[in-house]
Backbone as JSON Lines, residues from 0, in Angstrom:
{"i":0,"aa":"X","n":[0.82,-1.19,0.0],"ca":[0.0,0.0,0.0],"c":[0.87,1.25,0.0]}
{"i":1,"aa":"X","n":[1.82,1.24,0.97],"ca":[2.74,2.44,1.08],"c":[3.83,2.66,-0.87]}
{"i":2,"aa":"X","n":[3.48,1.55,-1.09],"ca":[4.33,1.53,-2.05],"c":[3.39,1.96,-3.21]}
{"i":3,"aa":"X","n":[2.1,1.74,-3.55],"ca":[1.29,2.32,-4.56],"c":[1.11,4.02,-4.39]}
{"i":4,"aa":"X","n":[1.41,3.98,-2.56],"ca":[0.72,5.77,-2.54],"c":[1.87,6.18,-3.24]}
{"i":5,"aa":"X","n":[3.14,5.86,-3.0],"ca":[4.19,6.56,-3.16],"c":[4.38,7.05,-4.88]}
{"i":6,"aa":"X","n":[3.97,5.73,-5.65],"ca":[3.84,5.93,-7.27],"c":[2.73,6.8,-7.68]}
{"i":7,"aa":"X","n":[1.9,6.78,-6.56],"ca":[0.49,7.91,-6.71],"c":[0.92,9.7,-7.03]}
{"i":8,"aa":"X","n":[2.06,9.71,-6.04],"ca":[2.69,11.15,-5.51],"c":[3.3,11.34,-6.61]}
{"i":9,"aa":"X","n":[4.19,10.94,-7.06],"ca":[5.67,11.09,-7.66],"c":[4.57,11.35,-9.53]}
{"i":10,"aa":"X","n":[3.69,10.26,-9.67],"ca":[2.99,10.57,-11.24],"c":[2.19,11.81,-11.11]}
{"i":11,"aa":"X","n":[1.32,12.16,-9.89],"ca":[0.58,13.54,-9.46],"c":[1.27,15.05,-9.78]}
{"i":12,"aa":"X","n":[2.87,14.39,-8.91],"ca":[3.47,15.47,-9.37],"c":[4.21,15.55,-10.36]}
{"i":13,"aa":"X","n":[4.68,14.73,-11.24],"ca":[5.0,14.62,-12.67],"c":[4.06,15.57,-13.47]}
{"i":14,"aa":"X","n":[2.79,15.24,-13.12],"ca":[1.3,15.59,-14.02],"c":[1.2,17.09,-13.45]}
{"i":15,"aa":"X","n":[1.81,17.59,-12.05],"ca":[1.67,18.72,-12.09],"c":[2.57,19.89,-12.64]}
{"i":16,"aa":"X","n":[3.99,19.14,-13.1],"ca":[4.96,19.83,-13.2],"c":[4.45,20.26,-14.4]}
{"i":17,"aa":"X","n":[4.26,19.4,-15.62],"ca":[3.53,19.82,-17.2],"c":[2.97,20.87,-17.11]}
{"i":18,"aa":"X","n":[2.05,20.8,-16.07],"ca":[1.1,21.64,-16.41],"c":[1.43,23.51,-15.62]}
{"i":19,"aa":"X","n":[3.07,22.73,-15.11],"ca":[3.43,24.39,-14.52],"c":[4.44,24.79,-15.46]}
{"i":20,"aa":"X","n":[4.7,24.48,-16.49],"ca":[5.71,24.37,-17.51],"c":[5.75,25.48,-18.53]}
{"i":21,"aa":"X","n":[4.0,26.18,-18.58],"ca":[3.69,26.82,-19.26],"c":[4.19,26.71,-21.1]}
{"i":22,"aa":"X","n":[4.29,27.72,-21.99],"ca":[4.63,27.45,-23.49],"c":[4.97,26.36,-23.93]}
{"i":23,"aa":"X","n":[6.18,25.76,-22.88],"ca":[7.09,24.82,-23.41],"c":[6.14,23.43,-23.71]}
{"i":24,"aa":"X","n":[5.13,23.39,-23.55],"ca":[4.31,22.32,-24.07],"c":[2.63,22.71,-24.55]}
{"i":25,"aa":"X","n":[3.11,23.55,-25.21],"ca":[2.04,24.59,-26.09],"c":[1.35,23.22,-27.12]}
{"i":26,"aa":"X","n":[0.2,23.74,-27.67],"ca":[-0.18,23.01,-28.89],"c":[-0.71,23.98,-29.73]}
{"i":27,"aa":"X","n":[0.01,23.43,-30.62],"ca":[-0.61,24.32,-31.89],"c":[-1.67,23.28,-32.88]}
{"i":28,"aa":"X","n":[-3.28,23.86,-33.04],"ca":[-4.11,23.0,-33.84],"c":[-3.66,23.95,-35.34]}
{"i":29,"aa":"X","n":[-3.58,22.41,-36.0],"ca":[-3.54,22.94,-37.66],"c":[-4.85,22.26,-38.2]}
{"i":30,"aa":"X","n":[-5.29,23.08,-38.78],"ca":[-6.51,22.6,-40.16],"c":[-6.62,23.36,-41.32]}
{"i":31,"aa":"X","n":[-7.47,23.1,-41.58],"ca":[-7.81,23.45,-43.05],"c":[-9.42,23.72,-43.64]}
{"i":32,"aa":"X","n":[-9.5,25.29,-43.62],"ca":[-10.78,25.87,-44.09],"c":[-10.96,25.9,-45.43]}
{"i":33,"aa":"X","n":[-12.03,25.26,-46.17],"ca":[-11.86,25.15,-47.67],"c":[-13.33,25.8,-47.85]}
{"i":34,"aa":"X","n":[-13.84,26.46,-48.52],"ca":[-15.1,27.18,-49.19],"c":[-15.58,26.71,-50.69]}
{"i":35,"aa":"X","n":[-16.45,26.09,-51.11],"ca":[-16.34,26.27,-52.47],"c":[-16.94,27.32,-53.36]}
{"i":36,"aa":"X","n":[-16.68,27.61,-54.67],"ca":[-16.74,28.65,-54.98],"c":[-18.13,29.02,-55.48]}
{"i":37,"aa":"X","n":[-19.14,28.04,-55.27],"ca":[-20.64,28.52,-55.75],"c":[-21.29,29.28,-54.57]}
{"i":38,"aa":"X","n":[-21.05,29.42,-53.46],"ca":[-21.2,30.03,-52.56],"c":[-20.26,31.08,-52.09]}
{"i":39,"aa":"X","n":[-18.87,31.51,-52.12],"ca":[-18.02,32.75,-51.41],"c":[-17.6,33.22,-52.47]}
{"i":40,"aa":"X","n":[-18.26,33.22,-54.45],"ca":[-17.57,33.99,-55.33],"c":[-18.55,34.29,-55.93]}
{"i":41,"aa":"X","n":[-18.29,35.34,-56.57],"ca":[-19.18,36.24,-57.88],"c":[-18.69,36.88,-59.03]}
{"i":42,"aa":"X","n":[-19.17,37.07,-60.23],"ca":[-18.71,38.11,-60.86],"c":[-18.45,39.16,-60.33]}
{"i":43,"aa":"X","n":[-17.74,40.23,-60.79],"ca":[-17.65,41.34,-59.97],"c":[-18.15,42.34,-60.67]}
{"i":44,"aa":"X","n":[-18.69,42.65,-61.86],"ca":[-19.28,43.25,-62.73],"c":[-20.57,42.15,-62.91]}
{"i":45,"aa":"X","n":[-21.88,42.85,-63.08],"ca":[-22.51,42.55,-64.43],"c":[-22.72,41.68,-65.54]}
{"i":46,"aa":"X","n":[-21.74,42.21,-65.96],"ca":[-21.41,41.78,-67.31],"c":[-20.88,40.53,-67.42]}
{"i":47,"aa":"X","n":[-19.82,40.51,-66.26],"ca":[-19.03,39.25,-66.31],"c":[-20.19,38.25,-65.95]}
{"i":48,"aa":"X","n":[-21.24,38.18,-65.09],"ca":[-21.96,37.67,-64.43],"c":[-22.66,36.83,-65.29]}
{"i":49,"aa":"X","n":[-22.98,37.79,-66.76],"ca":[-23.39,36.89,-67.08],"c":[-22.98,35.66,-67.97]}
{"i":50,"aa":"X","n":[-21.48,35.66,-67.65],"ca":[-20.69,34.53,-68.93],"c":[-20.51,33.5,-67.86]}
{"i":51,"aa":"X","n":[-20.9,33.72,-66.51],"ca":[-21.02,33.03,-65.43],"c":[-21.75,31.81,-65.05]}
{"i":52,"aa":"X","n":[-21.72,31.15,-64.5],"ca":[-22.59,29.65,-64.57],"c":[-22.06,29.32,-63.08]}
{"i":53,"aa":"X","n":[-22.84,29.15,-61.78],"ca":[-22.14,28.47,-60.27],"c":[-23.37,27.1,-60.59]}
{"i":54,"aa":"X","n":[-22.33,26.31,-60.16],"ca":[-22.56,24.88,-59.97],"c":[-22.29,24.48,-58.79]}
{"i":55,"aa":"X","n":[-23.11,23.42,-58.02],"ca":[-22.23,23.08,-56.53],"c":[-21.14,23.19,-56.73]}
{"i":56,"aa":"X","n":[-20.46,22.98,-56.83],"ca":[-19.2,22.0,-56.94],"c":[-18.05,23.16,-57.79]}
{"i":57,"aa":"X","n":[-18.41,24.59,-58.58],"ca":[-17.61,25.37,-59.11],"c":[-18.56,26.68,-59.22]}
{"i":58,"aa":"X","n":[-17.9,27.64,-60.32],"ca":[-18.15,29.06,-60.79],"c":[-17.51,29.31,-61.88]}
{"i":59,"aa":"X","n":[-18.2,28.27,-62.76],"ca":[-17.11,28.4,-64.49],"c":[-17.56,29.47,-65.39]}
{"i":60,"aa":"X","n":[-16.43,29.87,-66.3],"ca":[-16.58,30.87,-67.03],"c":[-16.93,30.06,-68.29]}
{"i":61,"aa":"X","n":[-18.42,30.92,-68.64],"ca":[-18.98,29.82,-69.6],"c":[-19.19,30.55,-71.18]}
{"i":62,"aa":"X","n":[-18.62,31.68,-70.92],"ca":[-18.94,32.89,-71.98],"c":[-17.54,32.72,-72.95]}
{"i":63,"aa":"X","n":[-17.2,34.05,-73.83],"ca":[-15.99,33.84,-75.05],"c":[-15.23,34.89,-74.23]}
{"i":64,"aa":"X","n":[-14.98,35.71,-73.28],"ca":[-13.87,36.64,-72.68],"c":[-13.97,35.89,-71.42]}
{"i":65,"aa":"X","n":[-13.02,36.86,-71.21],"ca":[-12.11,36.2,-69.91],"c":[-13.06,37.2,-68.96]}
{"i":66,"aa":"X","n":[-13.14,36.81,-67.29],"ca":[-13.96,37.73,-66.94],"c":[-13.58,37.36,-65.24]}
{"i":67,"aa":"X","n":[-13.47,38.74,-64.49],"ca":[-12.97,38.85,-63.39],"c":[-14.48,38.12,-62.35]}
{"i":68,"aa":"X","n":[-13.53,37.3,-61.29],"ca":[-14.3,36.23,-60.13],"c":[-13.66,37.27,-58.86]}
{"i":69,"aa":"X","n":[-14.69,36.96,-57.88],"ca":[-14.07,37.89,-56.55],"c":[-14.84,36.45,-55.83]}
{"i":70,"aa":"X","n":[-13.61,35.86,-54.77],"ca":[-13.93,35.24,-53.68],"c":[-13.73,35.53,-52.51]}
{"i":71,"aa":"X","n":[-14.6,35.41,-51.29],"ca":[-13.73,35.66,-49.81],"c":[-13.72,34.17,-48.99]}
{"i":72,"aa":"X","n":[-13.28,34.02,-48.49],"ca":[-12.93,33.06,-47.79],"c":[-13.55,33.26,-45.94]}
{"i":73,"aa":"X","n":[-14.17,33.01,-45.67],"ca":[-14.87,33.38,-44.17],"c":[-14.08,33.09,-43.29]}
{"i":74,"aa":"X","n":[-13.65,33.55,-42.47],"ca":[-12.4,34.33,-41.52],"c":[-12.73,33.99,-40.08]}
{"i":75,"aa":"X","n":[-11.65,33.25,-39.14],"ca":[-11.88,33.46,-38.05],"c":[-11.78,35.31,-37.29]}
{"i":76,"aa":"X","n":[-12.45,34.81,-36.3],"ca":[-12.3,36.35,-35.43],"c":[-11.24,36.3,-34.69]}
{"i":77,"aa":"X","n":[-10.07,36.19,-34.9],"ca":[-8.63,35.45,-33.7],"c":[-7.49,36.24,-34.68]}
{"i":78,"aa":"X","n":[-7.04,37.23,-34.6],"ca":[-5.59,37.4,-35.28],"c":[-4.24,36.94,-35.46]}
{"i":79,"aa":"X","n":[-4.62,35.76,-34.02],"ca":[-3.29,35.37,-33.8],"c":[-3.36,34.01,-34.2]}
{"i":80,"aa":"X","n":[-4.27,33.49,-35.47],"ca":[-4.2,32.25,-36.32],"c":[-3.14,32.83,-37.07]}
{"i":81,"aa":"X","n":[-2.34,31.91,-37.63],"ca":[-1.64,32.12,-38.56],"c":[-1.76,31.33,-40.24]}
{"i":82,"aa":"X","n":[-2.24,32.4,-40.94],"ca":[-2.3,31.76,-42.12],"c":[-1.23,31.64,-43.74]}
{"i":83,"aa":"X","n":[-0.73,30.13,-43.18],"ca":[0.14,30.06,-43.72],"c":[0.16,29.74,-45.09]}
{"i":84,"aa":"X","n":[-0.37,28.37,-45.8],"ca":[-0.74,28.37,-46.85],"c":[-2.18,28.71,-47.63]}
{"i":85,"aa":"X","n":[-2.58,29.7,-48.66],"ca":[-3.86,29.96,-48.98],"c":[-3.57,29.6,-50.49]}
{"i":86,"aa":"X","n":[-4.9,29.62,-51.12],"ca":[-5.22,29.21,-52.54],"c":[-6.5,29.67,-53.24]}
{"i":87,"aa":"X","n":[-6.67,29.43,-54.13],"ca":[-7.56,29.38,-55.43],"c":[-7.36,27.91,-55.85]}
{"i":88,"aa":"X","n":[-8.16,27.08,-56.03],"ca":[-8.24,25.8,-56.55],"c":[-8.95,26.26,-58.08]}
{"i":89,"aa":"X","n":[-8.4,25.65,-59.01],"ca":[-8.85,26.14,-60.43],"c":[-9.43,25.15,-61.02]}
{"i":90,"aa":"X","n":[-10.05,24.64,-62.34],"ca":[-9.68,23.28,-63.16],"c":[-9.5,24.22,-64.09]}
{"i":91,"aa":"X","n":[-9.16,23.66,-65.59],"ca":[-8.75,24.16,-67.44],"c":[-9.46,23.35,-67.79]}
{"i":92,"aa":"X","n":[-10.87,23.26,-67.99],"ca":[-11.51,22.3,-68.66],"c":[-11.53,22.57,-70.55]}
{"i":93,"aa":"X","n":[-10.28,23.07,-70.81],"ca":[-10.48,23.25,-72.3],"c":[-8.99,22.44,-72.86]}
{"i":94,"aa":"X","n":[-9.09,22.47,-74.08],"ca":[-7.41,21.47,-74.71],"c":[-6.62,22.62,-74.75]}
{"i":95,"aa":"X","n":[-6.62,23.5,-74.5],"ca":[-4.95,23.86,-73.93],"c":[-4.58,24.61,-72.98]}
{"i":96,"aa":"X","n":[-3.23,24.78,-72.74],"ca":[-2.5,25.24,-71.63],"c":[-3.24,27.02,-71.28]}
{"i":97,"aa":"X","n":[-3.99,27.53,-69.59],"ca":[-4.37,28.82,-70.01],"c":[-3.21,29.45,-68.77]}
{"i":98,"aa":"X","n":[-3.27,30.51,-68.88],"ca":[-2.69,31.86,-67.52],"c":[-3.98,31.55,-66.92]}
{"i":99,"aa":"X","n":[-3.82,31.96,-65.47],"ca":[-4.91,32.01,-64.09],"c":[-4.01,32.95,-63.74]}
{"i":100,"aa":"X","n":[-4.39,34.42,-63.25],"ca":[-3.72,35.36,-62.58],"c":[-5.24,35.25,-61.52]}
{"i":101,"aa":"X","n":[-4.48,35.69,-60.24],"ca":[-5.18,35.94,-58.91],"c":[-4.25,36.63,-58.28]}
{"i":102,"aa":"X","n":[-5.04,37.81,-57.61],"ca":[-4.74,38.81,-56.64],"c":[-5.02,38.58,-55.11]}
{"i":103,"aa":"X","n":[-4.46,38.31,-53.99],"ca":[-4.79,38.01,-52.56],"c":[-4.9,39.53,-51.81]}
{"i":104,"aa":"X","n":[-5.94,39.62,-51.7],"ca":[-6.12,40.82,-50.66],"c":[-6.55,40.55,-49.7]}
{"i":105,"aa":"X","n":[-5.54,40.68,-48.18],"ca":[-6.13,40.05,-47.4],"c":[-5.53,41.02,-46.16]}
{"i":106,"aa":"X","n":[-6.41,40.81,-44.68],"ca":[-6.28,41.75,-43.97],"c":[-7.38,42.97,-43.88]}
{"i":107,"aa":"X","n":[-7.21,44.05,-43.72],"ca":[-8.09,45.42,-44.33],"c":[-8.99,45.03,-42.49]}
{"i":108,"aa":"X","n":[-8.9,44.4,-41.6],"ca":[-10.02,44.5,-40.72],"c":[-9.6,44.59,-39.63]}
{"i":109,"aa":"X","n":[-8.46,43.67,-39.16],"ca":[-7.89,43.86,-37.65],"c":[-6.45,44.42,-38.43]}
{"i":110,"aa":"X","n":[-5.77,44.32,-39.45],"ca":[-4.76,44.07,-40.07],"c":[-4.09,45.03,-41.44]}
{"i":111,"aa":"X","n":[-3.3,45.8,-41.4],"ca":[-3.15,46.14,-42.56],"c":[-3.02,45.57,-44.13]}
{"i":112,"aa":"X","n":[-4.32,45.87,-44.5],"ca":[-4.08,45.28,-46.02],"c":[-3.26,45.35,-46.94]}
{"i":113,"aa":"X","n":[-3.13,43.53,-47.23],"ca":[-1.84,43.24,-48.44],"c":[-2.45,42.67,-49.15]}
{"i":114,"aa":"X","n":[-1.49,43.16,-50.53],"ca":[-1.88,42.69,-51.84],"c":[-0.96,41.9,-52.33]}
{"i":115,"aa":"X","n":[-0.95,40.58,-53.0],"ca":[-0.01,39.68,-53.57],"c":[-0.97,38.9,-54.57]}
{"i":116,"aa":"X","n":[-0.21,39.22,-55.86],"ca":[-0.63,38.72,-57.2],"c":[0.38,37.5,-57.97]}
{"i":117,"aa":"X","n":[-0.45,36.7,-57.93],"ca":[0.12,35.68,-58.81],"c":[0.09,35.15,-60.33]}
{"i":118,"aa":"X","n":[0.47,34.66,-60.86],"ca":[0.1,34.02,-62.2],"c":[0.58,33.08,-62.72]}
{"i":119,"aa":"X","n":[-0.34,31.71,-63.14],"ca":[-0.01,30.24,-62.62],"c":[-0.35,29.69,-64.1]}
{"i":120,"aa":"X","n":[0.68,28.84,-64.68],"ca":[-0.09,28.11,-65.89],"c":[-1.03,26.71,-65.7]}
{"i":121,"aa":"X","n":[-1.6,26.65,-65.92],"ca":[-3.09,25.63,-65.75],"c":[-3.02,24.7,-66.83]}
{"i":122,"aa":"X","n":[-2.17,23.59,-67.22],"ca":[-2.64,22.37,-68.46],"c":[-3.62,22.29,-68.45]}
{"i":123,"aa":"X","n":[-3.88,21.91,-69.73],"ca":[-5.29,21.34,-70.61],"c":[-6.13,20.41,-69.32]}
{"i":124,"aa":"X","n":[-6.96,20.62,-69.33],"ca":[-7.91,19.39,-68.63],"c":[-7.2,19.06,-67.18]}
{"i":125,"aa":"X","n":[-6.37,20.22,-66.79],"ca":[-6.2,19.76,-65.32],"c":[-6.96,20.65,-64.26]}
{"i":126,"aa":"X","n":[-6.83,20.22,-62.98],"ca":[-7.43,20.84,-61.84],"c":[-5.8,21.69,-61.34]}
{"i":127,"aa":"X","n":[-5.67,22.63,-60.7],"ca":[-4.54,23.2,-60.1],"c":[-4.84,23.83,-58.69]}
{"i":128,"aa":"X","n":[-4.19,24.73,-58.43],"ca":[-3.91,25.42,-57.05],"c":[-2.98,27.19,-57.87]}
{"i":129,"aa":"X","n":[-3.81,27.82,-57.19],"ca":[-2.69,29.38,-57.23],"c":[-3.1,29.87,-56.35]}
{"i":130,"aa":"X","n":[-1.23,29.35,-55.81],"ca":[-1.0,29.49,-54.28],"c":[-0.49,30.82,-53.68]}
{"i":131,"aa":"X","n":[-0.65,30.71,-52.3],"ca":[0.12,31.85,-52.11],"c":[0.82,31.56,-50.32]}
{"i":132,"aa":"X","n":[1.23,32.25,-50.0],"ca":[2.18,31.45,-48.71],"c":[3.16,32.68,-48.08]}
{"i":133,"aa":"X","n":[3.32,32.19,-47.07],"ca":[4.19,33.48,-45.96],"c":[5.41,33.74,-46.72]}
{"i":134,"aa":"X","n":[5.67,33.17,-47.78],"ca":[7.09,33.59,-48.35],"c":[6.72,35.17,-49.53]}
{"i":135,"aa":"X","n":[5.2,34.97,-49.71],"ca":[4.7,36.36,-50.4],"c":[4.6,37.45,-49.61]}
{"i":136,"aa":"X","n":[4.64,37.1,-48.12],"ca":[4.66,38.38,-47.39],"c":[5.87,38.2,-46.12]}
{"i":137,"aa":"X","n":[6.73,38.29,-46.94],"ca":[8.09,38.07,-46.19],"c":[8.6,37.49,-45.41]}
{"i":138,"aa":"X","n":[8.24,36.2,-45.55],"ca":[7.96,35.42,-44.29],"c":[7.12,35.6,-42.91]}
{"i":139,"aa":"X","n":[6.52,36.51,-42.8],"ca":[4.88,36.38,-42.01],"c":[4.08,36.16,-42.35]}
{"i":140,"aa":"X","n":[3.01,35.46,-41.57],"ca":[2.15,35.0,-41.74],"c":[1.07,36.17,-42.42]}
{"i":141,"aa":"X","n":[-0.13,35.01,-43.84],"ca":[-1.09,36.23,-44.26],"c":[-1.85,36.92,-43.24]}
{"i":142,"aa":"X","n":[-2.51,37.92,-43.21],"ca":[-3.22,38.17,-42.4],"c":[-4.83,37.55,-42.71]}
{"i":143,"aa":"X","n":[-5.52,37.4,-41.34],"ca":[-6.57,37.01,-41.55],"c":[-7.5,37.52,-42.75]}
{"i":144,"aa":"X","n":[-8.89,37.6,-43.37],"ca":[-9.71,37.99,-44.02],"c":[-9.2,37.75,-45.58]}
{"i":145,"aa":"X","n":[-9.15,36.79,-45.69],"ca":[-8.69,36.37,-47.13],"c":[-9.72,36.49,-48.44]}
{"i":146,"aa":"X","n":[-9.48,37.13,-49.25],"ca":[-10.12,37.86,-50.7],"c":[-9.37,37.36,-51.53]}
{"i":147,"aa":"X","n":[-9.72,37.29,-52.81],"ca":[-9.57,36.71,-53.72],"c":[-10.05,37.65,-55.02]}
{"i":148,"aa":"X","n":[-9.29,38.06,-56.48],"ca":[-9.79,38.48,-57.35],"c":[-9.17,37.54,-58.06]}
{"i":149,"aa":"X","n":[-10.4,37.16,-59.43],"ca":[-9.12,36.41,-60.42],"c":[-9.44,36.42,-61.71]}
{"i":150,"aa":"X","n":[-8.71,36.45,-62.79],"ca":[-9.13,36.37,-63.9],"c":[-9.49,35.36,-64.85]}
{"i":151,"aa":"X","n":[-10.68,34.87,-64.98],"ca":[-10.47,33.54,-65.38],"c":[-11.19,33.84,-66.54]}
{"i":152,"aa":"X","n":[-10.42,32.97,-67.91],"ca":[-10.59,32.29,-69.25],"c":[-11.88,31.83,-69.2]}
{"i":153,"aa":"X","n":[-12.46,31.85,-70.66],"ca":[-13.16,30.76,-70.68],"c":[-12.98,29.36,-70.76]}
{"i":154,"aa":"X","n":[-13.67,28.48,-70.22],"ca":[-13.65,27.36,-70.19],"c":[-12.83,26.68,-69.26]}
{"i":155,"aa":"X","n":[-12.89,27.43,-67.97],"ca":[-11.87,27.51,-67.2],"c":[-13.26,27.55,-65.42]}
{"i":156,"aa":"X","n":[-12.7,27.2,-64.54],"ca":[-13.7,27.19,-63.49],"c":[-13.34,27.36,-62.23]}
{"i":157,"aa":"X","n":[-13.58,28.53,-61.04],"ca":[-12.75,28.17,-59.59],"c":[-13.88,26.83,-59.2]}
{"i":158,"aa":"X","n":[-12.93,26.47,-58.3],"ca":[-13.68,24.99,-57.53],"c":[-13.64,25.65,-56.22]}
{"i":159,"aa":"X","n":[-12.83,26.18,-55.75],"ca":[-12.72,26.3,-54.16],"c":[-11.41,27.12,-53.71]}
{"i":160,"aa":"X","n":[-11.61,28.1,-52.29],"ca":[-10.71,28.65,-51.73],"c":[-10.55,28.23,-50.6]}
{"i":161,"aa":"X","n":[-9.53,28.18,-50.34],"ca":[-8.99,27.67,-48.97],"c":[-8.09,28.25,-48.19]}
{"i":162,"aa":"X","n":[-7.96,28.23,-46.6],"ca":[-6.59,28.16,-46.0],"c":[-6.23,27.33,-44.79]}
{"i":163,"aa":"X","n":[-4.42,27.05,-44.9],"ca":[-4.44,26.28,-43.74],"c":[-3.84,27.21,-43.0]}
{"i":164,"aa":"X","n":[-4.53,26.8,-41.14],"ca":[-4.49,27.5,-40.06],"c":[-3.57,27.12,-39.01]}
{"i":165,"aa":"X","n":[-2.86,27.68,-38.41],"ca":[-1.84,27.02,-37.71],"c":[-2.46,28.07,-36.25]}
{"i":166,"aa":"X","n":[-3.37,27.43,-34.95],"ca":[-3.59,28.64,-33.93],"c":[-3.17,27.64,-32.3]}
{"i":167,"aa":"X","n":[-2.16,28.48,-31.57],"ca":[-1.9,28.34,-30.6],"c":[-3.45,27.9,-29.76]}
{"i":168,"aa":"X","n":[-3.43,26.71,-29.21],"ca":[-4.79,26.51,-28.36],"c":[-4.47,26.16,-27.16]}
{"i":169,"aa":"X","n":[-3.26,26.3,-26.4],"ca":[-2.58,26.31,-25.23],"c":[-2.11,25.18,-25.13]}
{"i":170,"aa":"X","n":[-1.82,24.97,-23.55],"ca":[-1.36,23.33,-23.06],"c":[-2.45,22.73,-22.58]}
């Protein structure tokens, strides 16, 4: 008996030391917020709207010009997530190779707004990603409220925006 209390004490206070340890046994939760684009995108004109077509599942450009998409991505209320990798998920549903340019505007709410523009080649009949990542903003993390402008081809479709979240949730 004296010998179980004693392993009782010594694991109690093992279990209490952790928990006086503070940072040094921090957790950080990572996931991944994905939106698709028949719901968080639109034409941004009119006009474009109407070469437009949302499907569950996309927001293809169904017209003969190319025509500007605006997505947002729905945002935690926490500044101190860090968002490290973000995207535009695309497909090229046509036979050849197109440009996908996208603009990230993100921030503008707790955060000073940044702008980082990309431009990604898309093969024939593939699905892609135009990415963007803490190395576009100097190695810090994006800021929250992630926007999206993009120019998309015809015959060309967003599927979905996303980001992954990296947020301190303690010990």
């Amino acid at each position: 008996m004296y010998f179980s209390n004693k392993i009782s004490s010594v694991l109690l206070g093992a279990i209490a030391a952790l928990f006086m340890t503070g940072n040094a046994f921090a957790i950080t939760d990572a996931r991944t917020q994905v939106q698709h684009a028949a719901g968080s995108c639109q034409g941004n004109l009119p006009v474009s709207a109407t070469q437009l077509r949302a499907r569950p599942l996309a927001i293809a450009n169904e017209g003969t010009a190319s025509a500007f998409i605006s997505c947002s991505l729905g945002a935690d209320d926490y500044s101190e997530a860090l968002n490290g990798y973000n995207g535009v998920v695309v497909t090229n549903r046509t036979a050849t190779q197109v440009n996908i340019s996208c603009t990230l505007a993100a921030g503008g709410i707790e955060a000073a707004a940044v702008f980082f523009t990309r431009t990604v080649p898309i093969p024939a009949g593939a699905l892609a990603v135009v990415p963007f990542d803490v190395a576009d903003n100097g190695g810090n993390p994006i800021p929250n409220s992630l926007n999206y402008s993009c120019s998309i081809p015809p015959g060309v479709e967003i599927n979905a925006v996303f980001t992954n979240i990296e947020e301190d949730i303690g010990a």
